[in-house]
């Protein structure tokens, strides 16, 4: 009878329609969900700073100094695609106010430079190259503008919104729109050469900006400002918190108490984005040619961003010739190859799996849903059951050193603590050796641990905000 019981439960489940778990708020909207699934994409910082060895141009550098001899966006995009990047974000205008497109609202742009005889449009060239190669395209438009004479007054805000409309209208679909938060106060400001302070919450009229973005670019998530869809992770070093909730209390960046970890009791879905540069600076500096992040640093960054429920926005300082430097491109392709090798042999898809609880005993929520390759299907427990054990057994012992877990986040982020165990004999279970706190999972969590030779993998879910809904588990 004891053995018949689970079978009877399963039969009962198959006959009756078991309800899916109700979402546990907050939940992502479709735009945030599509963005999350991109996982890794590139940043390119390019402009007058590149040619003048600066990070924060003052706003008075002559436009004539922008003069790449061999600018080739196809080379950028081919390199980034080979590195597995799903999109590219471009600094259309950085804090110095210089525009990489021939804006109708200023001459401080590529049209006053010798590049392509003043007829070039870098935003066009990069967005076209992205489309040709199947990558998404995104825009960074600095709100702070150290060049504009009217910065700090109403006329600049008009200008800022006009430029936004140009970029939102003329360059095809965008996946992300960045409002940088930096403002150091001082600038050239059309020759005034002074400090100007503004109240960033009200001055830029971000609420209106959001309306414009929503109507012209419905797919684009917004970074920064007062009505963001995603949040900065709190550092520019390349890591998210080990505990990383995709929500915070209250809307908008300004209200975030903990960028790095999110807030378990948050009421607003605001997932984290890790932005970091492959070199020390965001812009190109010849002296940094020998200061690229090492392969192992970049691999760590992957595990500490994508592996901790955040997206990775990895910056490439394109060089003065207008290309991604050979060393950077070799490094990032090697990075992809290293990651591909680490995830080459998946071991759970063919393994036996059982769970101590299956929602309504239904096949639809069976533990095998975690390895069926379908993102939309998931294992779930009964309502009120916030603990659970999934046990995978191999036919023959396997070497394992990576584990990947995903929650079905359309229903919310739930898991708050879990454990991963291995077993040499299939009876006694031992925790895997990892320094990571095994707390949140979210869209994706990836763990590295010392290689074990094991007959199986057991995942113990110890605590969750509601019944766990796990749509993918993989071991390598
Ligand atoms: C910061 C800026 O000040 C840096 O120059 C860079 O653009 C970085 C991505 O964001 O806030």
Short mmCIF file of C-alpha atoms and ligand atoms in Angstrom, two decimals:
data_model
loop_
_atom_site.label_atom_id
_atom_site.label_comp_id
_atom_site.label_asym_id
_atom_site.label_seq_id
_atom_site.Cartn_x
_atom_site.Cartn_y
_atom_site.Cartn_z
CA UNK A 1 0.00 0.00 0.00
CA UNK A 2 2.85 2.32 0.95
CA UNK A 3 4.23 1.99 -2.58
CA UNK A 4 0.86 2.33 -4.23
CA UNK A 5 0.14 5.67 -2.59
CA UNK A 6 2.31 7.89 -4.86
CA UNK A 7 0.94 6.03 -7.88
CA UNK A 8 -2.64 6.66 -6.79
CA UNK A 9 -1.79 10.31 -6.23
CA UNK A 10 -0.35 10.58 -9.72
CA UNK A 11 -3.45 8.93 -11.19
CA UNK A 12 -5.66 11.30 -9.28
CA UNK A 13 -3.58 14.19 -10.58
CA UNK A 14 -3.83 13.00 -14.16
CA UNK A 15 -7.61 12.79 -13.95
CA UNK A 16 -8.32 16.12 -12.30
CA UNK A 17 -7.06 19.43 -13.59
CA UNK A 18 -4.55 20.75 -11.06
CA UNK A 19 -4.40 24.52 -10.89
CA UNK A 20 -1.09 26.28 -11.53
CA UNK A 21 0.26 28.19 -8.54
CA UNK A 22 -0.99 31.75 -8.27
CA UNK A 23 1.73 34.35 -8.93
CA UNK A 24 3.45 35.69 -5.85
CA UNK A 25 4.04 39.37 -6.40
CA UNK A 26 5.80 41.30 -7.58
CA UNK A 27 6.20 39.70 -11.01
CA UNK A 28 8.07 40.84 -14.13
CA UNK A 29 6.22 42.32 -17.09
CA UNK A 30 6.75 40.88 -20.58
CA UNK A 31 9.39 43.49 -21.38
CA UNK A 32 11.44 42.71 -18.26
CA UNK A 33 11.11 39.00 -18.91
CA UNK A 34 12.38 39.27 -22.50
CA UNK A 35 15.26 41.45 -21.29
CA UNK A 36 16.23 39.00 -18.54
CA UNK A 37 16.53 36.19 -21.04
CA UNK A 38 19.22 38.10 -22.99
CA UNK A 39 21.62 37.51 -20.04
CA UNK A 40 24.79 38.99 -21.61
CA UNK A 41 25.21 42.00 -23.86
CA UNK A 42 27.90 44.54 -24.61
CA UNK A 43 28.46 48.19 -23.85
CA UNK A 44 30.54 50.38 -26.15
CA UNK A 45 31.92 53.69 -24.83
CA UNK A 46 33.11 55.77 -27.73
CA UNK A 47 33.41 59.48 -28.45
CA UNK A 48 35.69 62.49 -27.97
CA UNK A 49 37.07 60.95 -24.77
CA UNK A 50 38.53 58.15 -26.88
CA UNK A 51 40.69 60.60 -28.81
CA UNK A 52 41.63 62.82 -25.89
CA UNK A 53 42.50 60.24 -23.26
CA UNK A 54 39.64 61.22 -20.95
CA UNK A 55 36.85 59.51 -19.03
CA UNK A 56 34.70 62.56 -18.34
CA UNK A 57 35.26 65.20 -21.03
CA UNK A 58 34.56 68.71 -19.80
CA UNK A 59 32.41 69.66 -22.78
CA UNK A 60 34.90 71.94 -24.51
CA UNK A 61 36.98 69.45 -26.51
CA UNK A 62 36.79 70.35 -30.21
CA UNK A 63 34.54 68.07 -32.28
CA UNK A 64 37.32 68.05 -34.87
CA UNK A 65 39.33 65.67 -32.68
CA UNK A 66 36.86 62.84 -33.38
CA UNK A 67 38.63 61.13 -36.27
CA UNK A 68 38.70 57.33 -36.40
CA UNK A 69 40.61 56.14 -39.47
CA UNK A 70 39.16 52.65 -39.77
CA UNK A 71 35.87 52.61 -37.89
CA UNK A 72 34.16 49.30 -38.56
CA UNK A 73 30.96 48.44 -36.68
CA UNK A 74 30.83 45.07 -38.43
CA UNK A 75 34.10 44.19 -36.74
CA UNK A 76 32.62 45.14 -33.34
CA UNK A 77 29.46 43.17 -33.86
CA UNK A 78 31.18 40.10 -35.32
CA UNK A 79 33.51 40.03 -32.31
CA UNK A 80 30.72 40.53 -29.80
CA UNK A 81 28.55 37.91 -31.45
CA UNK A 82 31.42 35.41 -31.34
CA UNK A 83 31.61 36.21 -27.62
CA UNK A 84 27.94 35.26 -27.22
CA UNK A 85 26.68 38.80 -26.63
CA UNK A 86 22.99 39.21 -27.42
CA UNK A 87 23.02 42.97 -27.96
CA UNK A 88 25.08 46.16 -27.95
CA UNK A 89 24.49 49.41 -26.05
CA UNK A 90 26.17 52.54 -27.42
CA UNK A 91 27.02 55.82 -25.65
CA UNK A 92 25.21 57.97 -28.22
CA UNK A 93 26.10 60.95 -26.00
CA UNK A 94 28.33 60.86 -22.92
CA UNK A 95 28.63 63.60 -20.27
CA UNK A 96 30.74 65.80 -22.61
CA UNK A 97 27.66 66.33 -24.79
CA UNK A 98 29.26 65.18 -28.06
CA UNK A 99 26.75 63.27 -30.20
CA UNK A 100 27.67 60.23 -32.24
CA UNK A 101 24.73 60.90 -34.54
CA UNK A 102 24.09 64.08 -36.59
CA UNK A 103 21.46 65.48 -34.26
CA UNK A 104 19.29 68.23 -35.75
CA UNK A 105 19.52 70.08 -32.42
CA UNK A 106 23.28 70.69 -32.13
CA UNK A 107 26.46 70.97 -34.15
CA UNK A 108 28.46 69.38 -31.38
CA UNK A 109 28.38 66.03 -33.09
CA UNK A 110 29.96 63.82 -35.73
CA UNK A 111 28.80 66.30 -38.35
CA UNK A 112 31.46 68.77 -37.14
CA UNK A 113 34.19 66.14 -37.24
CA UNK A 114 36.45 65.03 -40.09
CA UNK A 115 35.13 61.45 -39.78
CA UNK A 116 33.38 60.47 -43.05
CA UNK A 117 33.73 64.17 -44.03
CA UNK A 118 31.14 65.12 -41.45
CA UNK A 119 28.54 62.87 -43.09
CA UNK A 120 28.87 59.93 -40.73
CA UNK A 121 26.29 58.59 -38.29
CA UNK A 122 27.71 56.11 -35.83
CA UNK A 123 24.35 55.32 -34.26
CA UNK A 124 23.13 54.35 -37.74
CA UNK A 125 26.21 52.26 -38.57
CA UNK A 126 26.07 50.33 -35.32
CA UNK A 127 22.30 49.78 -35.33
CA UNK A 128 22.52 48.55 -38.94
CA UNK A 129 25.41 46.22 -38.11
CA UNK A 130 23.46 44.82 -35.16
CA UNK A 131 20.47 44.11 -37.38
CA UNK A 132 22.67 42.46 -40.02
CA UNK A 133 24.16 40.12 -37.43
CA UNK A 134 21.00 39.48 -35.41
CA UNK A 135 21.97 41.37 -32.25
CA UNK A 136 19.74 43.73 -30.28
CA UNK A 137 20.61 47.43 -30.07
CA UNK A 138 20.39 49.86 -27.16
CA UNK A 139 21.14 53.50 -26.40
CA UNK A 140 22.89 55.40 -23.61
CA UNK A 141 22.06 59.10 -23.63
CA UNK A 142 23.71 61.01 -20.78
CA UNK A 143 21.27 63.37 -19.07
CA UNK A 144 24.19 65.41 -17.71
CA UNK A 145 25.60 67.51 -20.55
CA UNK A 146 28.73 69.53 -19.80
CA UNK A 147 28.71 71.20 -23.20
CA UNK A 148 25.22 72.66 -23.44
CA UNK A 149 24.91 76.36 -22.56
CA UNK A 150 21.40 75.89 -21.19
CA UNK A 151 22.17 72.93 -18.94
CA UNK A 152 20.42 73.46 -15.63
CA UNK A 153 17.63 75.49 -17.26
CA UNK A 154 14.39 74.54 -18.98
CA UNK A 155 15.77 74.91 -22.54
CA UNK A 156 18.19 72.06 -22.00
CA UNK A 157 15.42 69.71 -20.90
CA UNK A 158 13.59 70.45 -24.16
CA UNK A 159 16.81 69.68 -26.02
CA UNK A 160 17.31 66.45 -24.06
CA UNK A 161 13.78 65.26 -24.87
CA UNK A 162 14.16 66.25 -28.53
CA UNK A 163 17.32 64.19 -28.80
CA UNK A 164 15.65 61.29 -27.09
CA UNK A 165 12.90 61.37 -29.71
CA UNK A 166 15.48 61.40 -32.52
CA UNK A 167 17.17 58.32 -31.12
CA UNK A 168 13.91 56.53 -30.38
CA UNK A 169 12.54 57.19 -33.85
CA UNK A 170 15.35 56.79 -36.35
CA UNK A 171 17.32 53.69 -35.48
CA UNK A 172 14.95 50.73 -35.35
CA UNK A 173 13.86 48.70 -32.31
CA UNK A 174 15.78 49.17 -29.06
CA UNK A 175 16.00 46.63 -26.25
CA UNK A 176 17.31 49.01 -23.57
CA UNK A 177 17.54 52.72 -22.89
CA UNK A 178 20.09 54.04 -20.36
CA UNK A 179 19.84 57.20 -18.31
CA UNK A 180 23.13 57.53 -16.53
CA UNK A 181 22.96 58.98 -13.03
CA UNK A 182 26.36 60.71 -12.95
CA UNK A 183 26.55 64.47 -12.40
CA UNK A 184 29.67 66.14 -11.07
CA UNK A 185 28.24 69.66 -11.36
CA UNK A 186 31.08 71.41 -13.13
CA UNK A 187 31.32 71.87 -16.90
CA UNK A 188 32.03 74.14 -19.82
CA UNK A 189 28.34 74.91 -20.42
CA UNK A 190 28.85 76.94 -23.58
CA UNK A 191 31.76 78.87 -22.10
CA UNK A 192 30.21 79.66 -18.70
CA UNK A 193 32.74 77.29 -17.13
CA UNK A 194 30.99 76.84 -13.79
CA UNK A 195 29.17 74.43 -11.50
CA UNK A 196 25.50 73.83 -12.05
CA UNK A 197 23.42 71.66 -9.79
CA UNK A 198 20.01 70.28 -10.59
CA UNK A 199 17.51 68.08 -8.79
CA UNK A 200 17.76 64.93 -10.88
CA UNK A 201 14.37 63.68 -9.66
CA UNK A 202 12.44 66.54 -11.16
CA UNK A 203 14.73 68.35 -13.62
CA UNK A 204 14.88 65.80 -16.46
CA UNK A 205 11.14 64.98 -16.41
CA UNK A 206 11.74 61.26 -16.44
CA UNK A 207 8.03 60.42 -16.16
CA UNK A 208 7.43 62.16 -19.47
CA UNK A 209 10.56 60.49 -20.90
CA UNK A 210 9.09 57.14 -19.98
CA UNK A 211 5.86 57.90 -21.80
CA UNK A 212 7.88 58.76 -24.90
CA UNK A 213 9.98 55.62 -24.67
CA UNK A 214 6.92 53.42 -24.07
CA UNK A 215 5.09 54.84 -27.06
CA UNK A 216 8.03 54.81 -29.50
CA UNK A 217 9.96 51.77 -28.22
CA UNK A 218 7.59 49.47 -26.35
CA UNK A 219 10.20 46.70 -26.01
CA UNK A 220 12.91 48.84 -24.41
CA UNK A 221 13.59 48.51 -20.69
CA UNK A 222 14.68 51.71 -18.98
CA UNK A 223 17.79 51.95 -16.82
CA UNK A 224 18.18 54.86 -14.40
CA UNK A 225 16.06 57.93 -13.79
CA UNK A 226 12.95 57.90 -11.67
CA UNK A 227 10.96 55.24 -13.57
CA UNK A 228 13.41 52.46 -14.29
CA UNK A 229 12.52 48.89 -15.29
CA UNK A 230 15.88 47.46 -14.20
CA UNK A 231 18.32 48.47 -11.49
CA UNK A 232 22.03 49.19 -11.21
CA UNK A 233 23.72 46.52 -9.13
CA UNK A 234 25.51 49.05 -6.92
CA UNK A 235 29.11 48.65 -8.14
CA UNK A 236 31.03 48.76 -11.43
CA UNK A 237 33.27 45.83 -10.52
CA UNK A 238 31.24 43.04 -12.03
CA UNK A 239 29.34 41.35 -9.22
CA UNK A 240 25.83 40.98 -7.89
CA UNK A 241 24.94 39.94 -4.37
CA UNK A 242 24.89 36.22 -3.67
CA UNK A 243 21.45 36.87 -2.34
CA UNK A 244 19.78 38.76 -5.14
CA UNK A 245 16.05 39.46 -5.14
CA UNK A 246 14.69 40.94 -8.36
CA UNK A 247 12.51 43.37 -6.45
CA UNK A 248 12.75 46.39 -4.19
CA UNK A 249 10.45 48.56 -2.12
CA UNK A 250 8.91 51.37 -4.16
CA UNK A 251 9.37 52.31 -7.79
CA UNK A 252 12.36 54.11 -9.28
CA UNK A 253 16.09 54.02 -8.70
CA UNK A 254 16.06 56.76 -6.10
CA UNK A 255 14.12 54.62 -3.68
CA UNK A 256 16.36 51.57 -3.79
CA UNK A 257 17.80 50.73 -0.38
CA UNK A 258 19.91 47.81 -1.48
CA UNK A 259 20.97 47.78 -5.13
CA UNK A 260 23.19 44.75 -4.69
CA UNK A 261 20.74 42.35 -3.05
CA UNK A 262 17.31 43.73 -3.80
CA UNK A 263 14.77 43.46 -0.98
CA UNK A 264 12.95 40.30 -0.01
CA UNK A 265 9.90 42.25 1.05
CA UNK A 266 9.98 44.46 -2.06
CA UNK A 267 6.79 45.26 -3.94
CA UNK A 268 8.31 46.38 -7.24
CA UNK A 269 10.00 44.09 -9.80
CA UNK A 270 13.36 45.74 -10.56
CA UNK A 271 15.94 43.15 -11.62
CA UNK A 272 19.67 43.83 -11.42
CA UNK A 273 22.12 44.66 -14.20
CA UNK A 274 25.88 44.34 -13.66
CA UNK A 275 27.84 46.89 -15.70
CA UNK A 276 31.61 46.53 -15.87
CA UNK A 277 34.41 47.25 -18.34
CA UNK A 278 36.88 44.77 -19.80
CA UNK A 279 39.58 47.41 -19.08
CA UNK A 280 39.96 49.72 -16.06
CA UNK A 281 38.31 52.65 -17.89
CA UNK A 282 35.06 52.88 -19.81
CA UNK A 283 36.80 54.74 -22.66
CA UNK A 284 39.96 53.74 -24.50
CA UNK A 285 43.35 54.77 -23.10
CA UNK A 286 46.57 53.49 -24.70
CA UNK A 287 48.13 52.97 -21.26
CA UNK A 288 45.40 50.40 -20.50
CA UNK A 289 46.37 48.21 -23.45
CA UNK A 290 48.16 45.99 -20.96
CA UNK A 291 45.49 46.17 -18.26
CA UNK A 292 42.74 44.00 -19.64
CA UNK A 293 40.87 41.89 -17.13
CA UNK A 294 42.32 38.40 -17.13
CA UNK A 295 40.39 35.45 -18.48
CA UNK A 296 39.81 34.15 -14.97
CA UNK A 297 38.56 37.56 -13.77
CA UNK A 298 36.12 37.65 -16.67
CA UNK A 299 34.95 34.11 -15.97
CA UNK A 300 34.40 35.09 -12.32
CA UNK A 301 32.39 38.08 -13.50
CA UNK A 302 30.11 35.79 -15.47
CA UNK A 303 29.42 33.56 -12.47
CA UNK A 304 28.99 36.58 -10.20
CA UNK A 305 26.49 38.28 -12.50
CA UNK A 306 24.51 35.88 -14.71
CA UNK A 307 25.24 33.18 -12.14
CA UNK A 308 23.63 35.36 -9.46
CA UNK A 309 20.38 36.34 -11.11
CA UNK A 310 21.62 39.50 -12.85
CA UNK A 311 22.27 40.44 -16.46
CA UNK A 312 25.80 41.29 -17.56
CA UNK A 313 26.52 44.50 -19.49
CA UNK A 314 30.20 44.17 -20.41
CA UNK A 315 31.93 47.25 -21.77
CA UNK A 316 34.39 47.46 -24.65
CA UNK A 317 36.39 50.69 -25.02
CA UNK A 318 36.64 50.78 -28.83
CA UNK A 319 40.06 52.19 -29.80
CA UNK A 320 41.13 55.27 -31.77
CA UNK A 321 41.21 53.44 -35.08
CA UNK A 322 37.55 52.60 -34.55
CA UNK A 323 37.92 48.90 -33.79
CA UNK A 324 37.77 46.63 -30.78
CA UNK A 325 41.47 46.13 -30.08
CA UNK A 326 42.88 42.71 -31.02
CA UNK A 327 43.77 41.84 -27.43
CA UNK A 328 40.24 42.61 -26.18
CA UNK A 329 38.61 40.65 -28.93
CA UNK A 330 40.90 37.63 -28.43
CA UNK A 331 40.25 37.76 -24.67
CA UNK A 332 36.48 37.87 -24.95
CA UNK A 333 36.27 35.08 -27.52
CA UNK A 334 38.49 32.96 -25.25
CA UNK A 335 36.08 33.80 -22.43
CA UNK A 336 33.15 32.43 -24.40
CA UNK A 337 35.08 29.30 -25.32
CA UNK A 338 35.98 28.75 -21.68
CA UNK A 339 32.37 29.08 -20.58
CA UNK A 340 31.16 26.84 -23.40
CA UNK A 341 33.66 24.20 -22.31
CA UNK A 342 32.54 24.46 -18.67
CA UNK A 343 28.94 23.86 -19.74
CA UNK A 344 29.66 21.32 -22.48
CA UNK A 345 28.45 18.10 -20.80
CA UNK A 346 25.05 18.32 -19.20
CA UNK A 347 24.28 15.35 -16.96
CA UNK A 348 20.75 15.66 -15.58
CA UNK A 349 18.65 15.43 -18.74
CA UNK A 350 18.97 11.66 -18.81
CA UNK A 351 18.95 11.12 -15.04
CA UNK A 352 16.14 9.67 -12.94
CA UNK A 353 14.46 12.29 -10.80
CA UNK A 354 12.00 12.19 -7.95
CA UNK A 355 10.48 14.79 -5.69
CA UNK A 356 9.03 14.48 -2.19
CA UNK A 357 6.06 16.59 -3.23
CA UNK A 358 4.44 17.17 -6.61
CA UNK A 359 1.70 19.72 -6.93
CA UNK A 360 -1.61 17.84 -6.94
CA UNK A 361 0.36 14.75 -7.98
CA UNK A 362 0.04 16.13 -11.51
CA UNK A 363 2.31 15.16 -14.36
CA UNK A 364 2.24 18.79 -15.43
CA UNK A 365 4.23 19.73 -12.30
CA UNK A 366 6.39 16.61 -12.07
CA UNK A 367 10.10 16.92 -11.24
CA UNK A 368 11.02 15.87 -14.78
CA UNK A 369 9.81 19.31 -15.86
CA UNK A 370 13.12 20.69 -14.58
CA UNK A 371 15.08 18.83 -17.26
CA UNK A 372 12.70 18.74 -20.23
CA UNK A 373 14.31 21.73 -21.97
CA UNK A 374 11.03 23.64 -21.95
CA UNK A 375 11.32 26.99 -20.20
CA UNK A 376 7.55 27.22 -19.72
CA UNK A 377 7.18 23.98 -17.80
CA UNK A 378 8.21 23.62 -14.17
CA UNK A 379 8.16 21.46 -11.09
CA UNK A 380 5.96 22.86 -8.33
CA UNK A 381 4.82 21.75 -4.91
CA UNK A 382 1.41 22.07 -3.34
CA UNK A 383 0.34 25.43 -2.00
CA UNK A 384 1.70 25.96 1.49
CA UNK A 385 4.59 23.53 0.89
CA UNK A 386 7.61 25.81 0.88
CA UNK A 387 10.20 23.09 1.35
CA UNK A 388 11.01 20.25 -0.98
CA UNK A 389 13.64 17.78 -2.12
CA UNK A 390 14.56 16.88 -5.68
CA UNK A 391 16.76 13.84 -6.11
CA UNK A 392 18.52 13.05 -9.37
CA UNK A 393 20.20 9.67 -9.78
CA UNK A 394 22.71 8.72 -12.47
CA UNK A 395 22.95 5.31 -14.09
CA UNK A 396 26.70 5.37 -13.56
CA UNK A 397 28.76 7.72 -11.34
CA UNK A 398 29.52 11.10 -12.92
CA UNK A 399 31.97 13.94 -12.28
CA UNK A 400 30.11 17.15 -11.48
CA UNK A 401 31.42 20.66 -10.70
CA UNK A 402 28.68 23.05 -11.88
CA UNK A 403 24.99 23.33 -11.11
CA UNK A 404 22.51 25.65 -12.77
CA UNK A 405 19.05 26.39 -11.38
CA UNK A 406 16.19 28.52 -12.68
CA UNK A 407 12.92 29.58 -11.17
CA UNK A 408 9.87 30.13 -13.34
CA UNK A 409 9.86 33.87 -12.63
CA UNK A 410 6.63 34.75 -14.45
CA UNK A 411 5.09 33.47 -11.19
CA UNK A 412 7.50 35.51 -9.05
CA UNK A 413 10.81 34.86 -7.31
CA UNK A 414 10.31 32.47 -4.43
CA UNK A 415 13.27 30.44 -3.19
CA UNK A 416 15.10 31.93 -0.19
CA UNK A 417 17.39 29.09 0.90
CA UNK A 418 18.51 25.79 -0.59
CA UNK A 419 21.27 23.18 -0.39
CA UNK A 420 23.03 21.08 -3.03
CA UNK A 421 24.27 17.63 -2.11
CA UNK A 422 26.12 14.75 -3.72
CA UNK A 423 26.45 11.12 -2.83
CA UNK A 424 29.21 8.62 -3.52
CA UNK A 425 27.09 5.62 -2.62
CA UNK A 426 23.59 6.90 -3.36
CA UNK A 427 22.64 6.69 0.34
CA UNK A 428 24.63 9.28 2.29
CA UNK A 429 24.46 12.84 1.06
CA UNK A 430 27.13 15.55 1.50
CA UNK A 431 26.92 19.27 0.72
CA UNK A 432 28.99 20.39 -2.27
CA UNK A 433 31.99 22.62 -1.46
CA UNK A 434 31.12 26.18 -2.41
CA UNK A 435 31.75 29.58 -0.82
CA UNK A 436 28.47 30.89 -2.18
CA UNK A 437 25.55 31.43 0.16
CA UNK A 438 22.79 29.22 -1.17
CA UNK A 439 19.92 31.62 -0.74
CA UNK A 440 18.11 33.07 -3.75
CA UNK A 441 17.84 31.56 -7.23
CA UNK A 442 15.62 33.82 -9.34
CA UNK A 443 15.86 33.73 -13.12
CA UNK A 444 19.20 31.92 -12.92
CA UNK A 445 21.74 30.80 -10.33
CA UNK A 446 24.92 28.96 -11.24
CA UNK A 447 27.21 27.36 -8.69
CA UNK A 448 30.81 26.32 -9.06
CA UNK A 449 32.18 23.72 -6.69
CA UNK A 450 35.02 21.24 -6.37
CA UNK A 451 34.51 18.30 -8.64
CA UNK A 452 32.70 15.37 -7.05
CA UNK A 453 32.31 11.83 -8.35
CA UNK A 454 28.74 11.11 -7.54
CA UNK A 455 25.80 8.82 -8.08
CA UNK A 456 23.38 11.66 -7.98
CA UNK A 457 22.56 15.23 -7.05
CA UNK A 458 20.05 16.24 -4.41
CA UNK A 459 18.65 19.72 -4.09
CA UNK A 460 16.98 20.59 -0.84
CA UNK A 461 14.76 23.65 -0.89
CA UNK A 462 14.67 24.86 2.70
CA UNK A 463 12.73 28.05 2.51
CA UNK A 464 10.66 29.92 -0.05
CA UNK A 465 8.17 32.80 -0.14
CA UNK A 466 5.64 30.35 -1.57
CA UNK A 467 5.68 26.90 -3.19
CA UNK A 468 8.84 26.63 -5.36
CA UNK A 469 8.38 26.66 -9.16
CA UNK A 470 11.59 25.41 -10.76
CA UNK A 471 11.76 25.24 -14.55
CA UNK A 472 15.34 24.23 -15.14
CA UNK A 473 18.10 22.38 -13.36
CA UNK A 474 21.30 21.32 -15.10
CA UNK A 475 24.56 19.83 -13.88
CA UNK A 476 27.90 19.76 -15.66
C1 LIG B 1 28.90 56.12 -15.08
C2 LIG B 1 29.52 57.19 -15.96
O1 LIG B 1 29.90 58.33 -15.23
C3 LIG B 1 30.70 56.53 -16.61
O2 LIG B 1 31.45 57.41 -17.38
C4 LIG B 1 30.19 55.38 -17.46
O3 LIG B 1 29.43 55.86 -18.54
C5 LIG B 1 29.37 54.42 -16.60
C6 LIG B 1 28.74 53.30 -17.37
O4 LIG B 1 28.38 55.10 -15.89
O5 LIG B 1 27.93 56.62 -14.25
#
